[in-house]
Amino acid sequence: NNGFAYYNLAVELTPGETVQLHDGRVLDKKQLNLEAIRCNPDFGMAFNNLGNSLAAGETVQLHDGRVLDQKRSYLEAIRCDPDYSMAYCNLGAALAPGETVRLRDGRVLEKKQLLVEA
């Protein structure tokens, strides 16, 4: 699956670093994660890694038109894999004090509760 190849490349790159693919495209971490998600829309690790590559307030558009920021990327990772503890930790770390998020199952959690979920 090419999704894993794109993801593995993204994991190896440092922020600001790029890689040239065989087809000539030059991609950075965010772009590689977006390609991994395009190949496998349920790839939780790629959504988590995408969230890690985004700055607070930064957004990216997926191939299907959805726009994600850091927190929404982590929520997508949890949607893909409800047992993915790192996504809960990262989402909790991205929340401001007192801020909450609604998970797909309807639960509304704050930072400490997300860390317990992890």
PDB file of C-alpha atoms in Angstrom, residues 3-80:
ATOM      1  CA  GLY A   3      -0.126   4.955   1.994  1.00  0.00           C
ATOM      2  CA  PHE A   4       2.438   3.292   4.240  1.00  0.00           C
ATOM      3  CA  ALA A   5       5.282   4.363   1.956  1.00  0.00           C
ATOM      4  CA  TYR A   6       4.184   8.006   2.105  1.00  0.00           C
ATOM      5  CA  TYR A   7       3.678   7.767   5.872  1.00  0.00           C
ATOM      6  CA  ASN A   8       7.100   6.188   6.441  1.00  0.00           C
ATOM      7  CA  LEU A   9       8.772   8.942   4.418  1.00  0.00           C
ATOM      8  CA  ALA A  10       6.903  11.586   6.407  1.00  0.00           C
ATOM      9  CA  VAL A  11       8.065  10.077   9.693  1.00  0.00           C
ATOM     10  CA  GLU A  12      11.689  10.226   8.561  1.00  0.00           C
ATOM     11  CA  LEU A  13      11.650  13.883   7.481  1.00  0.00           C
ATOM     12  CA  THR A  14      12.496  16.711   9.834  1.00  0.00           C
ATOM     13  CA  PRO A  15      10.357  19.878   9.789  1.00  0.00           C
ATOM     14  CA  GLY A  16      11.153  21.887   6.666  1.00  0.00           C
ATOM     15  CA  GLU A  17      12.847  18.959   4.935  1.00  0.00           C
ATOM     16  CA  THR A  18      11.528  17.668   1.597  1.00  0.00           C
ATOM     17  CA  VAL A  19      11.967  14.554  -0.496  1.00  0.00           C
ATOM     18  CA  GLN A  20      11.824  14.180  -4.270  1.00  0.00           C
ATOM     19  CA  LEU A  21       9.723  11.244  -5.416  1.00  0.00           C
ATOM     20  CA  HIS A  22      10.308   9.113  -8.514  1.00  0.00           C
ATOM     21  CA  ASP A  23       7.611  11.076 -10.354  1.00  0.00           C
ATOM     22  CA  GLY A  24       9.522  14.319  -9.749  1.00  0.00           C
ATOM     23  CA  ARG A  25       7.229  15.764  -7.085  1.00  0.00           C
ATOM     24  CA  VAL A  26       8.935  17.358  -4.098  1.00  0.00           C
ATOM     25  CA  LEU A  27       6.911  16.840  -0.903  1.00  0.00           C
ATOM     26  CA  ASP A  28       7.278  17.843   2.732  1.00  0.00           C
ATOM     27  CA  LYS A  29       5.908  16.092   5.863  1.00  0.00           C
ATOM     28  CA  LYS A  30       2.420  17.564   5.534  1.00  0.00           C
ATOM     29  CA  GLN A  31       2.142  16.719   1.859  1.00  0.00           C
ATOM     30  CA  LEU A  32       3.378  13.158   2.440  1.00  0.00           C
ATOM     31  CA  ASN A  33       0.805  12.634   5.181  1.00  0.00           C
ATOM     32  CA  LEU A  34      -1.914  14.031   2.924  1.00  0.00           C
ATOM     33  CA  GLU A  35      -0.870  11.519   0.250  1.00  0.00           C
ATOM     34  CA  ALA A  36      -0.934   8.701   2.820  1.00  0.00           C
ATOM     35  CA  ILE A  37      -4.484   9.727   3.789  1.00  0.00           C
ATOM     36  CA  ARG A  38      -5.510   9.972   0.128  1.00  0.00           C
ATOM     37  CA  CYS A  39      -4.347   6.372  -0.350  1.00  0.00           C
ATOM     38  CA  ASN A  40      -6.006   5.186   2.871  1.00  0.00           C
ATOM     39  CA  PRO A  41      -8.714   7.508   4.285  1.00  0.00           C
ATOM     40  CA  ASP A  42      -8.819   5.463   7.514  1.00  0.00           C
ATOM     41  CA  PHE A  43      -5.087   5.675   8.277  1.00  0.00           C
ATOM     42  CA  GLY A  44      -5.126   6.903  11.886  1.00  0.00           C
ATOM     43  CA  MET A  45      -1.357   7.168  12.222  1.00  0.00           C
ATOM     44  CA  ALA A  46      -1.175   9.433   9.168  1.00  0.00           C
ATOM     45  CA  PHE A  47      -3.871  11.733  10.598  1.00  0.00           C
ATOM     46  CA  ASN A  48      -1.981  11.847  13.900  1.00  0.00           C
ATOM     47  CA  ASN A  49       1.305  12.594  12.128  1.00  0.00           C
ATOM     48  CA  LEU A  50      -0.443  15.264  10.039  1.00  0.00           C
ATOM     49  CA  GLY A  51      -1.642  16.915  13.248  1.00  0.00           C
ATOM     50  CA  ASN A  52       1.912  16.847  14.597  1.00  0.00           C
ATOM     51  CA  SER A  53       3.161  18.621  11.467  1.00  0.00           C
ATOM     52  CA  LEU A  54       0.632  21.465  11.712  1.00  0.00           C
ATOM     53  CA  ALA A  55       1.237  24.617  13.711  1.00  0.00           C
ATOM     54  CA  ALA A  56      -1.519  25.918  15.991  1.00  0.00           C
ATOM     55  CA  GLY A  57      -4.096  27.623  13.787  1.00  0.00           C
ATOM     56  CA  GLU A  58      -2.707  26.170  10.548  1.00  0.00           C
ATOM     57  CA  THR A  59      -5.091  24.232   8.278  1.00  0.00           C
ATOM     58  CA  VAL A  60      -4.777  21.852   5.338  1.00  0.00           C
ATOM     59  CA  GLN A  61      -7.318  20.664   2.812  1.00  0.00           C
ATOM     60  CA  LEU A  62      -7.773  16.956   2.206  1.00  0.00           C
ATOM     61  CA  HIS A  63      -8.324  15.542  -1.279  1.00  0.00           C
ATOM     62  CA  ASP A  64     -12.051  15.222  -0.459  1.00  0.00           C
ATOM     63  CA  GLY A  65     -12.309  18.935   0.324  1.00  0.00           C
ATOM     64  CA  ARG A  66     -12.427  18.711   4.118  1.00  0.00           C
ATOM     65  CA  VAL A  67     -10.299  21.251   5.946  1.00  0.00           C
ATOM     66  CA  LEU A  68      -8.422  20.075   9.036  1.00  0.00           C
ATOM     67  CA  ASP A  69      -6.499  21.868  11.711  1.00  0.00           C
ATOM     68  CA  GLN A  70      -4.316  20.203  14.316  1.00  0.00           C
ATOM     69  CA  LYS A  71      -7.182  19.237  16.631  1.00  0.00           C
ATOM     70  CA  ARG A  72      -9.395  17.939  13.817  1.00  0.00           C
ATOM     71  CA  SER A  73      -6.474  15.831  12.567  1.00  0.00           C
ATOM     72  CA  TYR A  74      -6.195  14.186  15.980  1.00  0.00           C
ATOM     73  CA  LEU A  75      -9.972  13.677  16.097  1.00  0.00           C
ATOM     74  CA  GLU A  76      -9.775  11.951  12.704  1.00  0.00           C
ATOM     75  CA  ALA A  77      -6.996   9.715  14.034  1.00  0.00           C
ATOM     76  CA  ILE A  78      -9.277   8.740  16.936  1.00  0.00           C
ATOM     77  CA  ARG A  79     -12.175   8.150  14.510  1.00  0.00           C
ATOM     78  CA  CYS A  80      -9.965   5.763  12.545  1.00  0.00           C
TER      79      CYS A  80
END
